[in-house]
PDB file of C-alpha atoms in Angstrom:
ATOM      1  CA  MET A1170      16.035  72.795 -10.189  1.00  0.00           C
ATOM      2  CA  LYS A1171      14.203  74.509  -7.518  1.00  0.00           C
ATOM      3  CA  ASN A1172      13.981  73.341  -4.035  1.00  0.00           C
ATOM      4  CA  SER A1173      10.385  72.429  -3.227  1.00  0.00           C
ATOM      5  CA  GLU A1174      11.001  72.353   0.490  1.00  0.00           C
ATOM      6  CA  ILE A1175       8.921  74.519   2.590  1.00  0.00           C
ATOM      7  CA  TYR A1176      10.919  77.202   4.577  1.00  0.00           C
ATOM      8  CA  ALA A1177       9.694  79.777   7.174  1.00  0.00           C
ATOM      9  CA  ILE A1178      10.959  82.958   8.334  1.00  0.00           C
ATOM     10  CA  SER A1179       9.909  85.723  10.816  1.00  0.00           C
ATOM     11  CA  ILE A1180      10.707  89.372  10.375  1.00  0.00           C
ATOM     12  CA  LEU A1181      10.695  92.016  12.914  1.00  0.00           C
ATOM     13  CA  SER A1182      10.374  95.346  11.407  1.00  0.00           C
ATOM     14  CA  ASP A1183       9.151  98.935  11.700  1.00  0.00           C
ATOM     15  CA  ASN A1184       5.455  99.343  11.576  1.00  0.00           C
ATOM     16  CA  CYS A1185       5.359 101.656   8.592  1.00  0.00           C
ATOM     17  CA  GLN A1186       4.200 101.831   5.115  1.00  0.00           C
ATOM     18  CA  GLY A1187       6.283 100.141   2.364  1.00  0.00           C
ATOM     19  CA  VAL A1188       7.690  97.290   4.641  1.00  0.00           C
ATOM     20  CA  LEU A1189       5.772  94.454   2.965  1.00  0.00           C
ATOM     21  CA  ARG A1190       6.400  95.758  -0.397  1.00  0.00           C
ATOM     22  CA  ASP A1191      10.156  95.975   0.080  1.00  0.00           C
ATOM     23  CA  VAL A1192      10.258  92.462   1.539  1.00  0.00           C
ATOM     24  CA  SER A1193       8.038  91.101  -1.136  1.00  0.00           C
ATOM     25  CA  ASP A1194      10.404  92.715  -3.819  1.00  0.00           C
ATOM     26  CA  ILE A1195      13.295  90.838  -2.370  1.00  0.00           C
ATOM     27  CA  MET A1196      11.495  87.592  -2.228  1.00  0.00           C
ATOM     28  CA  ALA A1197      10.434  88.096  -5.797  1.00  0.00           C
ATOM     29  CA  ALA A1198      14.135  88.576  -6.790  1.00  0.00           C
ATOM     30  CA  HIS A1199      15.024  85.496  -5.302  1.00  0.00           C
ATOM     31  CA  ASP A1200      12.214  83.707  -7.380  1.00  0.00           C
ATOM     32  CA  VAL A1201      10.646  82.126  -4.289  1.00  0.00           C
ATOM     33  CA  ASN A1202       6.859  81.027  -4.077  1.00  0.00           C
ATOM     34  CA  ILE A1203       5.109  82.336  -1.001  1.00  0.00           C
ATOM     35  CA  VAL A1204       2.584  79.953   0.447  1.00  0.00           C
ATOM     36  CA  LEU A1205       1.730  81.612   3.631  1.00  0.00           C
ATOM     37  CA  ALA A1206       2.003  85.283   4.878  1.00  0.00           C
ATOM     38  CA  GLN A1207       0.783  87.011   8.047  1.00  0.00           C
ATOM     39  CA  ALA A1208       1.573  90.050   9.914  1.00  0.00           C
ATOM     40  CA  SER A1209       0.720  91.641  13.232  1.00  0.00           C
ATOM     41  CA  VAL A1210       1.637  94.777  15.032  1.00  0.00           C
ATOM     42  CA  LEU A1211       3.410  93.997  18.341  1.00  0.00           C
ATOM     43  CA  SER A1212       3.415  97.477  19.905  1.00  0.00           C
ATOM     44  CA  ALA A1213       1.362 100.744  19.518  1.00  0.00           C
ATOM     45  CA  GLY A1214       0.695 103.942  21.218  1.00  0.00           C
ATOM     46  CA  ASN A1215       2.446 107.217  20.484  1.00  0.00           C
ATOM     47  CA  GLU A1216       5.125 105.608  18.581  1.00  0.00           C
ATOM     48  CA  LYS A1217       4.973 103.724  15.309  1.00  0.00           C
ATOM     49  CA  GLY A1218       5.530 100.277  17.091  1.00  0.00           C
ATOM     50  CA  SER A1219       6.802  97.194  15.464  1.00  0.00           C
ATOM     51  CA  SER A1220       5.545  94.481  13.228  1.00  0.00           C
ATOM     52  CA  PHE A1221       5.954  90.977  13.100  1.00  0.00           C
ATOM     53  CA  ILE A1222       5.699  89.390   9.481  1.00  0.00           C
ATOM     54  CA  TYR A1223       5.743  85.620   9.036  1.00  0.00           C
ATOM     55  CA  PHE A1224       6.276  83.939   5.858  1.00  0.00           C
ATOM     56  CA  GLU A1225       6.276  80.444   4.542  1.00  0.00           C
ATOM     57  CA  PHE A1226       7.604  79.719   0.989  1.00  0.00           C
ATOM     58  CA  GLU A1227       9.123  77.322  -1.431  1.00  0.00           C
ATOM     59  CA  ASN A1228      11.597  77.243  -4.375  1.00  0.00           C
ATOM     60  CA  VAL A1229      14.541  78.564  -2.280  1.00  0.00           C
ATOM     61  CA  ASP A1230      18.025  78.296  -4.017  1.00  0.00           C
ATOM     62  CA  ASP A1231      19.901  79.867  -0.883  1.00  0.00           C
ATOM     63  CA  ILE A1232      17.951  80.582   2.312  1.00  0.00           C
ATOM     64  CA  ASP A1233      21.030  82.222   3.768  1.00  0.00           C
ATOM     65  CA  SER A1234      21.347  84.655   0.935  1.00  0.00           C
ATOM     66  CA  LEU A1235      17.535  85.690   1.109  1.00  0.00           C
ATOM     67  CA  SER A1236      17.816  86.254   4.863  1.00  0.00           C
ATOM     68  CA  SER A1237      21.019  88.374   4.390  1.00  0.00           C
ATOM     69  CA  ASP A1238      19.146  90.484   1.727  1.00  0.00           C
ATOM     70  CA  LEU A1239      16.150  91.144   3.831  1.00  0.00           C
ATOM     71  CA  SER A1240      18.489  92.166   6.916  1.00  0.00           C
ATOM     72  CA  LYS A1241      19.981  94.810   4.689  1.00  0.00           C
ATOM     73  CA  LEU A1242      16.698  96.743   4.643  1.00  0.00           C
ATOM     74  CA  SER A1243      16.733  99.713   7.032  1.00  0.00           C
ATOM     75  CA  THR A1244      13.283  99.118   8.323  1.00  0.00           C
ATOM     76  CA  ILE A1245      14.242  95.411   9.241  1.00  0.00           C
ATOM     77  CA  HIS A1246      15.479  94.709  12.831  1.00  0.00           C
ATOM     78  CA  SER A1247      15.781  90.893  12.609  1.00  0.00           C
ATOM     79  CA  VAL A1248      15.189  88.040  10.207  1.00  0.00           C
ATOM     80  CA  LYS A1249      15.043  84.386  11.810  1.00  0.00           C
ATOM     81  CA  THR A1250      14.559  80.983  10.072  1.00  0.00           C
ATOM     82  CA  TYR A1251      12.167  78.323  11.365  1.00  0.00           C
ATOM     83  CA  GLN A1252      10.640  74.940  10.429  1.00  0.00           C
ATOM     84  CA  PRO A1253       7.214  75.643   8.849  1.00  0.00           C
ATOM     85  CA  LEU A1254       4.026  75.314  10.907  1.00  0.00           C
ATOM     86  CA  SER A1255       3.177  72.238   9.016  1.00  0.00           C
ATOM     87  CA  LYS A1256       6.092  70.415  10.558  1.00  0.00           C
ATOM     88  CA  ILE A1257       5.473  71.687  14.003  1.00  0.00           C
ATOM     89  CA  PHE A1258       1.660  71.919  14.532  1.00  0.00           C
ATOM     90  CA  GLY A1259       0.854  69.996  11.408  1.00  0.00           C
ATOM     91  CA  LYS A1260      -2.814  69.462  10.147  1.00  0.00           C
ATOM     92  CA  ARG A1261      -5.622  70.888  12.077  1.00  0.00           C
ATOM     93  CA  VAL A1262      -8.883  69.553  13.312  1.00  0.00           C
ATOM     94  CA  ILE A1263     -11.173  72.486  14.101  1.00  0.00           C
ATOM     95  CA  ILE A1264     -14.097  71.551  16.588  1.00  0.00           C
ATOM     96  CA  ILE A1265     -17.087  74.210  17.137  1.00  0.00           C
ATOM     97  CA  GLY A1266     -20.061  74.139  19.205  1.00  0.00           C
ATOM     98  CA  GLY A1267     -21.421  73.767  22.582  1.00  0.00           C
ATOM     99  CA  GLY A1268     -19.051  73.477  25.376  1.00  0.00           C
ATOM    100  CA  ALA A1269     -20.010  69.832  26.811  1.00  0.00           C
ATOM    101  CA  GLN A1270     -20.059  68.444  23.289  1.00  0.00           C
ATOM    102  CA  VAL A1271     -16.934  70.074  22.109  1.00  0.00           C
ATOM    103  CA  ALA A1272     -15.110  68.751  25.169  1.00  0.00           C
ATOM    104  CA  GLN A1273     -16.248  65.318  24.235  1.00  0.00           C
ATOM    105  CA  VAL A1274     -15.167  65.466  20.601  1.00  0.00           C
ATOM    106  CA  ALA A1275     -11.898  66.793  21.697  1.00  0.00           C
ATOM    107  CA  MET A1276     -11.456  63.911  24.005  1.00  0.00           C
ATOM    108  CA  GLY A1277     -11.556  61.513  21.168  1.00  0.00           C
ATOM    109  CA  ALA A1278      -9.685  63.662  18.756  1.00  0.00           C
ATOM    110  CA  VAL A1279      -6.831  64.150  21.238  1.00  0.00           C
ATOM    111  CA  ASN A1280      -6.511  60.456  22.240  1.00  0.00           C
ATOM    112  CA  GLU A1281      -6.554  59.591  18.532  1.00  0.00           C
ATOM    113  CA  ALA A1282      -4.110  62.328  17.673  1.00  0.00           C
ATOM    114  CA  ASP A1283      -1.626  61.237  20.426  1.00  0.00           C
ATOM    115  CA  ARG A1284      -1.453  57.830  18.722  1.00  0.00           C
ATOM    116  CA  HIS A1285      -0.526  59.314  15.269  1.00  0.00           C
ATOM    117  CA  ASN A1286       1.706  61.899  16.534  1.00  0.00           C
ATOM    118  CA  ILE A1287       3.692  59.330  18.494  1.00  0.00           C
ATOM    119  CA  ARG A1288       4.358  57.793  15.176  1.00  0.00           C
ATOM    120  CA  GLY A1289       5.864  60.940  13.735  1.00  0.00           C
ATOM    121  CA  GLU A1290       2.703  62.675  12.392  1.00  0.00           C
ATOM    122  CA  ARG A1291       1.667  66.095  13.267  1.00  0.00           C
ATOM    123  CA  ILE A1292      -2.119  66.686  14.082  1.00  0.00           C
ATOM    124  CA  SER A1293      -3.206  69.396  16.215  1.00  0.00           C
ATOM    125  CA  ILE A1294      -6.673  70.060  17.792  1.00  0.00           C
ATOM    126  CA  ASP A1295      -8.269  73.349  17.862  1.00  0.00           C
ATOM    127  CA  THR A1296     -11.640  74.050  19.784  1.00  0.00           C
ATOM    128  CA  ILE A1297     -13.994  76.911  20.274  1.00  0.00           C
ATOM    129  CA  PRO A1298     -17.339  76.612  22.456  1.00  0.00           C
ATOM    130  CA  LEU A1299     -19.780  79.009  21.121  1.00  0.00           C
ATOM    131  CA  VAL A1300     -23.637  79.673  21.257  1.00  0.00           C
ATOM    132  CA  GLY A1301     -25.879  81.524  19.042  1.00  0.00           C
ATOM    133  CA  GLU A1302     -26.841  81.100  15.236  1.00  0.00           C
ATOM    134  CA  LYS A1303     -24.910  84.381  13.930  1.00  0.00           C
ATOM    135  CA  GLU A1304     -21.797  83.634  16.016  1.00  0.00           C
ATOM    136  CA  LEU A1305     -21.612  80.086  14.927  1.00  0.00           C
ATOM    137  CA  ALA A1306     -22.264  80.881  11.403  1.00  0.00           C
ATOM    138  CA  ALA A1307     -19.564  83.613  11.242  1.00  0.00           C
ATOM    139  CA  THR A1308     -16.930  81.307  12.971  1.00  0.00           C
ATOM    140  CA  ILE A1309     -17.632  78.306  10.714  1.00  0.00           C
ATOM    141  CA  ASP A1310     -17.494  80.626   7.614  1.00  0.00           C
ATOM    142  CA  ALA A1311     -14.027  81.867   8.964  1.00  0.00           C
ATOM    143  CA  VAL A1312     -12.621  78.299   9.037  1.00  0.00           C
ATOM    144  CA  SER A1313     -11.801  78.469   5.345  1.00  0.00           C
ATOM    145  CA  ARG A1314      -9.488  81.413   6.072  1.00  0.00           C
ATOM    146  CA  LEU A1315      -7.502  79.448   8.697  1.00  0.00           C
ATOM    147  CA  PRO A1316      -4.265  77.594   7.344  1.00  0.00           C
ATOM    148  CA  ARG A1317      -3.781  73.903   7.326  1.00  0.00           C
ATOM    149  CA  VAL A1318      -7.309  72.851   8.326  1.00  0.00           C
ATOM    150  CA  SER A1319      -8.066  69.400   7.417  1.00  0.00           C
ATOM    151  CA  VAL A1320     -11.490  68.805   8.845  1.00  0.00           C
ATOM    152  CA  LEU A1321     -14.284  70.637  10.768  1.00  0.00           C
ATOM    153  CA  VAL A1322     -16.347  68.997  13.423  1.00  0.00           C
ATOM    154  CA  LEU A1323     -19.621  70.557  14.584  1.00  0.00           C
ATOM    155  CA  ALA A1324     -20.453  69.570  18.105  1.00  0.00           C
ATOM    156  CA  GLY A1325     -23.744  70.633  19.435  1.00  0.00           C
ATOM    157  CA  SER A1326     -27.482  69.984  19.940  1.00  0.00           C
ATOM    158  CA  LEU A1327     -29.177  72.295  17.648  1.00  0.00           C
ATOM    159  CA  MET A1328     -27.682  73.990  14.444  1.00  0.00           C
ATOM    160  CA  GLY A1329     -29.429  75.178  11.309  1.00  0.00           C
ATOM    161  CA  GLY A1330     -30.347  78.368   9.278  1.00  0.00           C
ATOM    162  CA  THR A1331     -27.396  80.437   8.470  1.00  0.00           C
ATOM    163  CA  ILE A1332     -25.201  77.889  10.112  1.00  0.00           C
ATOM    164  CA  SER A1333     -26.193  75.519   7.261  1.00  0.00           C
ATOM    165  CA  ASP A1334     -25.292  78.112   4.779  1.00  0.00           C
ATOM    166  CA  SER A1335     -21.928  78.619   6.153  1.00  0.00           C
ATOM    167  CA  VAL A1336     -21.323  74.738   5.975  1.00  0.00           C
ATOM    168  CA  ILE A1337     -22.262  74.622   2.398  1.00  0.00           C
ATOM    169  CA  LYS A1338     -19.486  77.293   1.808  1.00  0.00           C
ATOM    170  CA  ILE A1339     -16.929  75.497   3.881  1.00  0.00           C
ATOM    171  CA  ARG A1340     -17.540  72.255   1.952  1.00  0.00           C
ATOM    172  CA  GLU A1341     -17.214  74.101  -1.393  1.00  0.00           C
ATOM    173  CA  SER A1342     -13.808  75.417  -0.238  1.00  0.00           C
ATOM    174  CA  GLY A1343     -12.601  71.808   0.046  1.00  0.00           C
ATOM    175  CA  ILE A1344     -12.872  71.238   3.945  1.00  0.00           C
ATOM    176  CA  PRO A1345     -15.057  68.113   4.935  1.00  0.00           C
ATOM    177  CA  VAL A1346     -17.431  68.735   7.835  1.00  0.00           C
ATOM    178  CA  ILE A1347     -18.471  66.093  10.353  1.00  0.00           C
ATOM    179  CA  SER A1348     -21.402  66.875  12.529  1.00  0.00           C
ATOM    180  CA  LEU A1349     -22.935  65.176  15.796  1.00  0.00           C
ATOM    181  CA  ASN A1350     -26.327  63.855  15.302  1.00  0.00           C
ATOM    182  CA  MET A1351     -28.317  66.855  16.416  1.00  0.00           C
ATOM    183  CA  ALA A1352     -31.651  68.828  15.756  1.00  0.00           C
ATOM    184  CA  GLY A1353     -31.798  71.305  13.081  1.00  0.00           C
ATOM    185  CA  SER A1354     -31.115  71.241   9.432  1.00  0.00           C
ATOM    186  CA  VAL A1355     -27.106  71.190   9.474  1.00  0.00           C
ATOM    187  CA  THR A1356     -26.946  67.446   9.376  1.00  0.00           C
ATOM    188  CA  LYS A1357     -28.387  67.541   5.956  1.00  0.00           C
ATOM    189  CA  TYR A1358     -25.523  69.508   4.558  1.00  0.00           C
ATOM    190  CA  VAL A1359     -22.483  67.889   6.165  1.00  0.00           C
ATOM    191  CA  ASP A1360     -20.386  65.126   4.917  1.00  0.00           C
ATOM    192  CA  LEU A1361     -20.766  62.683   7.864  1.00  0.00           C
ATOM    193  CA  VAL A1362     -22.986  62.455  10.849  1.00  0.00           C
ATOM    194  CA  VAL A1363     -21.888  60.674  14.080  1.00  0.00           C
ATOM    195  CA  THR A1364     -23.920  60.038  17.145  1.00  0.00           C
ATOM    196  CA  ASP A1365     -21.024  59.386  19.515  1.00  0.00           C
ATOM    197  CA  PRO A1366     -18.955  62.556  20.109  1.00  0.00           C
ATOM    198  CA  LEU A1367     -15.863  60.535  21.060  1.00  0.00           C
ATOM    199  CA  GLN A1368     -16.129  58.616  17.792  1.00  0.00           C
ATOM    200  CA  ALA A1369     -16.656  61.975  15.843  1.00  0.00           C
ATOM    201  CA  GLY A1370     -13.312  63.218  17.287  1.00  0.00           C
ATOM    202  CA  VAL A1371     -11.609  59.796  16.273  1.00  0.00           C
ATOM    203  CA  PHE A1372     -13.045  59.840  12.766  1.00  0.00           C
ATOM    204  CA  ALA A1373     -11.798  63.594  12.281  1.00  0.00           C
ATOM    205  CA  VAL A1374      -8.266  62.716  13.133  1.00  0.00           C
ATOM    206  CA  MET A1375      -8.361  59.602  11.199  1.00  0.00           C
ATOM    207  CA  HIS A1376      -9.296  61.599   8.030  1.00  0.00           C
ATOM    208  CA  ALA A1377      -6.664  63.957   8.600  1.00  0.00           C
ATOM    209  CA  SER A1378      -3.929  61.347   9.144  1.00  0.00           C
ATOM    210  CA  ASP A1379      -1.864  60.112   6.245  1.00  0.00           C
ATOM    211  CA  LEU A1380      -1.415  56.799   7.914  1.00  0.00           C
ATOM    212  CA  ALA A1381      -5.013  55.829   8.742  1.00  0.00           C
ATOM    213  CA  VAL A1382      -7.178  53.952   6.337  1.00  0.00           C
ATOM    214  CA  PHE A1383     -10.437  55.981   7.137  1.00  0.00           C
ATOM    215  CA  ASN A1384     -11.365  58.463   4.388  1.00  0.00           C
ATOM    216  CA  ILE A1385     -14.565  60.597   4.726  1.00  0.00           C
ATOM    217  CA  ASN A1386     -14.874  60.550   0.793  1.00  0.00           C
ATOM    218  CA  ARG A1387     -15.582  56.692   1.168  1.00  0.00           C
ATOM    219  CA  VAL A1388     -18.582  56.999   3.508  1.00  0.00           C
ATOM    220  CA  ARG A1389     -19.763  60.625   2.438  1.00  0.00           C
ATOM    221  CA  GLY A1390     -23.521  60.960   3.486  1.00  0.00           C
ATOM    222  CA  ARG A1391     -23.799  58.289   5.960  1.00  0.00           C
ATOM    223  CA  GLU A1392     -24.754  58.302   9.615  1.00  0.00           C
ATOM    224  CA  PHE A1393     -22.993  56.332  12.321  1.00  0.00           C
TER     225      PHE A1393
END
């Protein structure tokens, strides 16, 4: 029976064509199921530079054997094994909007997350203060491409137009959206509207938690 535990490895390699293919072939030969992959170039310039490749995967029979086979590739410099990000940073609460409102929502979220993380959970808070309809719409739309997102909070005083379109897409991807009570059409398309920014942050973390009794699905469409 395959091991369903999630493993993570980082690979330092040459920045050249074929590296990801060769790594994927070895992982496929070990019959693992990749659940997360990302890569970045560490150095550039006149030389080819190096690449950092990160994988999370399951269905591993022998992690040491997999690491050994990867290390045998001539383009690989090092292979290291880690705990997956879900065990380190855990579920993510994303807060987007105006600086003052984002700060207040984050205060409530951080205070609530602290209570849960002390008890062994892992919930992290990510914030980005932004202005401008196009910038906000693009950023909200990109949330669905981030890993481990549990809930999005919109913290501002006016949002609508293309921002509302992005909110619809985010919800269709399965990510619930909490909004502060604000001007604009966005409050018509979110899962929950909350007037108090501190409470909005608390609600977001409680929804992300496995231990809290709050669930957005039970109060969807309501305003507090």
